[in-house]
JSON list of C-alpha atoms in Angstrom, two decimals:
[
{"chain": "A", "resi": 1, "resn": "MET", "atom": "CA", "xyz": [4.68, -0.74, -6.34]},
{"chain": "A", "resi": 2, "resn": "ARG", "atom": "CA", "xyz": [3.34, 2.70, -7.93]},
{"chain": "A", "resi": 3, "resn": "LEU", "atom": "CA", "xyz": [1.59, 0.71, -10.47]},
{"chain": "A", "resi": 4, "resn": "VAL", "atom": "CA", "xyz": [-0.56, -1.03, -8.57]},
{"chain": "A", "resi": 5, "resn": "ALA", "atom": "CA", "xyz": [-0.73, 2.04, -6.25]},
{"chain": "A", "resi": 6, "resn": "ASP", "atom": "CA", "xyz": [-2.83, 3.72, -9.42]},
{"chain": "A", "resi": 7, "resn": "LEU", "atom": "CA", "xyz": [-4.30, 0.33, -10.03]},
{"chain": "A", "resi": 8, "resn": "VAL", "atom": "CA", "xyz": [-6.70, 0.81, -6.50]},
{"chain": "A", "resi": 9, "resn": "ARG", "atom": "CA", "xyz": [-6.59, 4.76, -6.31]},
{"chain": "A", "resi": 10, "resn": "GLY", "atom": "CA", "xyz": [-10.13, 5.90, -5.95]},
{"chain": "A", "resi": 11, "resn": "MET", "atom": "CA", "xyz": [-12.04, 2.03, -5.50]},
{"chain": "A", "resi": 12, "resn": "PHE", "atom": "CA", "xyz": [-13.65, 1.27, -2.74]},
{"chain": "A", "resi": 13, "resn": "ALA", "atom": "CA", "xyz": [-11.79, -0.64, 0.38]},
{"chain": "A", "resi": 14, "resn": "ASP", "atom": "CA", "xyz": [-13.08, -3.90, 0.06]},
{"chain": "A", "resi": 15, "resn": "GLU", "atom": "CA", "xyz": [-13.01, -3.79, -3.67]},
{"chain": "A", "resi": 16, "resn": "ALA", "atom": "CA", "xyz": [-9.70, -2.71, -3.84]},
{"chain": "A", "resi": 17, "resn": "LEU", "atom": "CA", "xyz": [-8.56, -5.95, -1.37]},
{"chain": "A", "resi": 18, "resn": "ASP", "atom": "CA", "xyz": [-10.28, -7.95, -3.46]},
{"chain": "A", "resi": 19, "resn": "THR", "atom": "CA", "xyz": [-8.36, -6.92, -6.40]},
{"chain": "A", "resi": 20, "resn": "LEU", "atom": "CA", "xyz": [-5.41, -7.07, -4.56]},
{"chain": "A", "resi": 21, "resn": "LYS", "atom": "CA", "xyz": [-5.61, -10.63, -3.43]},
{"chain": "A", "resi": 22, "resn": "TYR", "atom": "CA", "xyz": [-5.52, -11.52, -7.44]},
{"chain": "A", "resi": 23, "resn": "GLN", "atom": "CA", "xyz": [-2.31, -9.64, -8.39]},
{"chain": "A", "resi": 24, "resn": "PRO", "atom": "CA", "xyz": [0.60, -11.51, -9.13]},
{"chain": "A", "resi": 25, "resn": "GLN", "atom": "CA", "xyz": [2.90, -8.67, -8.19]},
{"chain": "A", "resi": 26, "resn": "ARG", "atom": "CA", "xyz": [5.01, -8.49, -4.75]},
{"chain": "A", "resi": 27, "resn": "GLY", "atom": "CA", "xyz": [3.93, -5.17, -4.43]},
{"chain": "A", "resi": 28, "resn": "ALA", "atom": "CA", "xyz": [0.31, -6.14, -4.31]},
{"chain": "A", "resi": 29, "resn": "ARG", "atom": "CA", "xyz": [0.79, -8.06, -0.94]},
{"chain": "A", "resi": 30, "resn": "MET", "atom": "CA", "xyz": [2.45, -5.20, 1.00]},
{"chain": "A", "resi": 31, "resn": "LEU", "atom": "CA", "xyz": [0.17, -2.58, -0.55]},
{"chain": "A", "resi": 32, "resn": "GLU", "atom": "CA", "xyz": [-2.61, -4.88, 1.07]},
{"chain": "A", "resi": 33, "resn": "LYS", "atom": "CA", "xyz": [-1.23, -5.30, 4.39]},
{"chain": "A", "resi": 34, "resn": "VAL", "atom": "CA", "xyz": [-1.11, -1.61, 4.70]},
{"chain": "A", "resi": 35, "resn": "ILE", "atom": "CA", "xyz": [-4.87, -0.96, 3.49]},
{"chain": "A", "resi": 36, "resn": "LYS", "atom": "CA", "xyz": [-5.84, -3.35, 5.71]},
{"chain": "A", "resi": 37, "resn": "SER", "atom": "CA", "xyz": [-4.15, -1.85, 8.48]},
{"chain": "A", "resi": 38, "resn": "ALA", "atom": "CA", "xyz": [-5.96, 1.68, 7.31]},
{"chain": "A", "resi": 39, "resn": "VAL", "atom": "CA", "xyz": [-8.94, 0.13, 7.58]},
{"chain": "A", "resi": 40, "resn": "GLY", "atom": "CA", "xyz": [-8.37, -1.43, 10.82]},
{"chain": "A", "resi": 41, "resn": "ASN", "atom": "CA", "xyz": [-7.50, 2.29, 12.30]},
{"chain": "A", "resi": 42, "resn": "ALA", "atom": "CA", "xyz": [-10.99, 3.65, 10.37]},
{"chain": "A", "resi": 43, "resn": "GLN", "atom": "CA", "xyz": [-13.09, 0.77, 12.10]},
{"chain": "A", "resi": 44, "resn": "ASP", "atom": "CA", "xyz": [-11.56, 1.41, 15.48]},
{"chain": "A", "resi": 45, "resn": "PRO", "atom": "CA", "xyz": [-13.85, 3.90, 17.39]},
{"chain": "A", "resi": 46, "resn": "ASP", "atom": "CA", "xyz": [-10.97, 5.27, 19.79]},
{"chain": "A", "resi": 47, "resn": "GLN", "atom": "CA", "xyz": [-9.14, 6.67, 16.72]},
{"chain": "A", "resi": 48, "resn": "ASN", "atom": "CA", "xyz": [-12.44, 8.36, 14.88]},
{"chain": "A", "resi": 49, "resn": "SER", "atom": "CA", "xyz": [-13.86, 10.28, 17.79]},
{"chain": "A", "resi": 50, "resn": "GLY", "atom": "CA", "xyz": [-16.32, 7.66, 18.91]},
{"chain": "A", "resi": 51, "resn": "ARG", "atom": "CA", "xyz": [-17.60, 6.60, 15.07]},
{"chain": "A", "resi": 52, "resn": "SER", "atom": "CA", "xyz": [-17.05, 3.52, 13.89]},
{"chain": "A", "resi": 53, "resn": "HIS", "atom": "CA", "xyz": [-17.20, 3.23, 9.95]},
{"chain": "A", "resi": 54, "resn": "ARG", "atom": "CA", "xyz": [-17.96, 0.05, 7.85]},
{"chain": "A", "resi": 55, "resn": "ILE", "atom": "CA", "xyz": [-15.40, -1.29, 5.37]},
{"chain": "A", "resi": 56, "resn": "GLU", "atom": "CA", "xyz": [-18.14, -0.92, 2.31]},
{"chain": "A", "resi": 57, "resn": "GLU", "atom": "CA", "xyz": [-18.53, 2.96, 3.17]},
{"chain": "A", "resi": 58, "resn": "LEU", "atom": "CA", "xyz": [-14.75, 3.65, 2.90]},
{"chain": "A", "resi": 59, "resn": "VAL", "atom": "CA", "xyz": [-12.94, 4.67, -0.27]},
{"chain": "A", "resi": 60, "resn": "ILE", "atom": "CA", "xyz": [-9.46, 5.26, -0.89]},
{"chain": "A", "resi": 61, "resn": "THR", "atom": "CA", "xyz": [-8.34, 8.73, -2.23]},
{"chain": "A", "resi": 62, "resn": "ASP", "atom": "CA", "xyz": [-4.85, 9.33, -1.53]},
{"chain": "A", "resi": 63, "resn": "VAL", "atom": "CA", "xyz": [-2.03, 6.27, -2.29]},
{"chain": "A", "resi": 64, "resn": "ARG", "atom": "CA", "xyz": [1.59, 7.57, -2.32]},
{"chain": "A", "resi": 65, "resn": "VAL", "atom": "CA", "xyz": [4.91, 5.32, -2.57]},
{"chain": "A", "resi": 66, "resn": "ASP", "atom": "CA", "xyz": [7.50, 7.18, -1.80]},
{"chain": "A", "resi": 67, "resn": "GLY", "atom": "CA", "xyz": [11.65, 6.05, -1.88]},
{"chain": "A", "resi": 68, "resn": "GLY", "atom": "CA", "xyz": [12.89, 4.75, 1.47]},
{"chain": "A", "resi": 69, "resn": "PRO", "atom": "CA", "xyz": [16.28, 3.92, 2.69]},
{"chain": "A", "resi": 70, "resn": "MET", "atom": "CA", "xyz": [18.63, 1.63, 0.87]},
{"chain": "A", "resi": 71, "resn": "PHE", "atom": "CA", "xyz": [20.74, -0.75, 1.63]},
{"chain": "A", "resi": 72, "resn": "LYS", "atom": "CA", "xyz": [24.20, -0.93, -0.15]},
{"chain": "A", "resi": 73, "resn": "ARG", "atom": "CA", "xyz": [25.65, -4.21, -0.96]},
{"chain": "A", "resi": 74, "resn": "ILE", "atom": "CA", "xyz": [28.84, -4.13, -3.07]},
{"chain": "A", "resi": 75, "resn": "GLN", "atom": "CA", "xyz": [29.09, -7.70, -5.85]},
{"chain": "A", "resi": 76, "resn": "PRO", "atom": "CA", "xyz": [32.90, -8.27, -6.90]},
{"chain": "A", "resi": 77, "resn": "ARG", "atom": "CA", "xyz": [33.07, -8.89, -10.33]},
{"chain": "A", "resi": 78, "resn": "ALA", "atom": "CA", "xyz": [35.66, -10.03, -12.86]},
{"chain": "A", "resi": 79, "resn": "ARG", "atom": "CA", "xyz": [39.78, -8.15, -12.76]},
{"chain": "A", "resi": 80, "resn": "GLY", "atom": "CA", "xyz": [39.05, -6.61, -9.32]},
{"chain": "A", "resi": 81, "resn": "MET", "atom": "CA", "xyz": [36.00, -4.48, -10.16]},
{"chain": "A", "resi": 82, "resn": "ALA", "atom": "CA", "xyz": [32.72, -4.71, -8.05]},
{"chain": "A", "resi": 83, "resn": "PHE", "atom": "CA", "xyz": [29.10, -3.41, -8.71]},
{"chain": "A", "resi": 84, "resn": "MET", "atom": "CA", "xyz": [27.12, -1.50, -6.38]},
{"chain": "A", "resi": 85, "resn": "ILE", "atom": "CA", "xyz": [23.75, -3.63, -5.56]},
{"chain": "A", "resi": 86, "resn": "LYS", "atom": "CA", "xyz": [21.02, -1.42, -4.08]},
{"chain": "A", "resi": 87, "resn": "LYS", "atom": "CA", "xyz": [18.24, -3.10, -2.38]},
{"chain": "A", "resi": 88, "resn": "ARG", "atom": "CA", "xyz": [15.43, -0.61, -2.41]},
{"chain": "A", "resi": 89, "resn": "SER", "atom": "CA", "xyz": [12.65, -0.16, 0.31]},
{"chain": "A", "resi": 90, "resn": "SER", "atom": "CA", "xyz": [9.57, 2.10, -0.24]},
{"chain": "A", "resi": 91, "resn": "HIS", "atom": "CA", "xyz": [7.38, 4.42, 2.18]},
{"chain": "A", "resi": 92, "resn": "ILE", "atom": "CA", "xyz": [3.72, 3.27, 1.26]},
{"chain": "A", "resi": 93, "resn": "ARG", "atom": "CA", "xyz": [0.83, 5.94, 2.83]},
{"chain": "A", "resi": 94, "resn": "VAL", "atom": "CA", "xyz": [-2.73, 5.36, 2.13]},
{"chain": "A", "resi": 95, "resn": "GLY", "atom": "CA", "xyz": [-5.84, 8.02, 2.93]},
{"chain": "A", "resi": 96, "resn": "LEU", "atom": "CA", "xyz": [-9.42, 6.45, 3.50]},
{"chain": "A", "resi": 97, "resn": "THR", "atom": "CA", "xyz": [-12.80, 8.81, 3.47]},
{"chain": "A", "resi": 98, "resn": "HIS", "atom": "CA", "xyz": [-15.90, 7.71, 4.71]},
{"chain": "A", "resi": 99, "resn": "ILE", "atom": "CA", "xyz": [-18.85, 8.06, 2.00]},
{"chain": "A", "resi": 100, "resn": "GLU", "atom": "CA", "xyz": [-22.29, 7.95, 3.44]},
{"chain": "A", "resi": 101, "resn": "SER", "atom": "CA", "xyz": [-24.17, 5.59, 1.91]},
{"chain": "A", "resi": 102, "resn": "VAL", "atom": "CA", "xyz": [-27.61, 6.18, 0.51]},
{"chain": "A", "resi": 103, "resn": "GLU", "atom": "CA", "xyz": [-30.58, 4.21, 2.15]}
]
């Protein structure tokens, strides 16, 4: 997941969504959902003190992927032993900033 996050850090939001669309990793789908949610929040005038931002003017400045809670399961093995299976999850945080367009 962190490799995909490093790929889109510093890109414009629309370019990052286009890039993630064609990545084969499973984490790219999850990161794409988080970026779409962040862009939707940036375009909502109620959350941005009455201002709405276009997706072409938003830049991804911060992408953090931190470890989340793990589900621990036991896999039975030969001779009465057991192996621990850790089903990992993660917390994804995306930061966007608005770039003033030059016209």
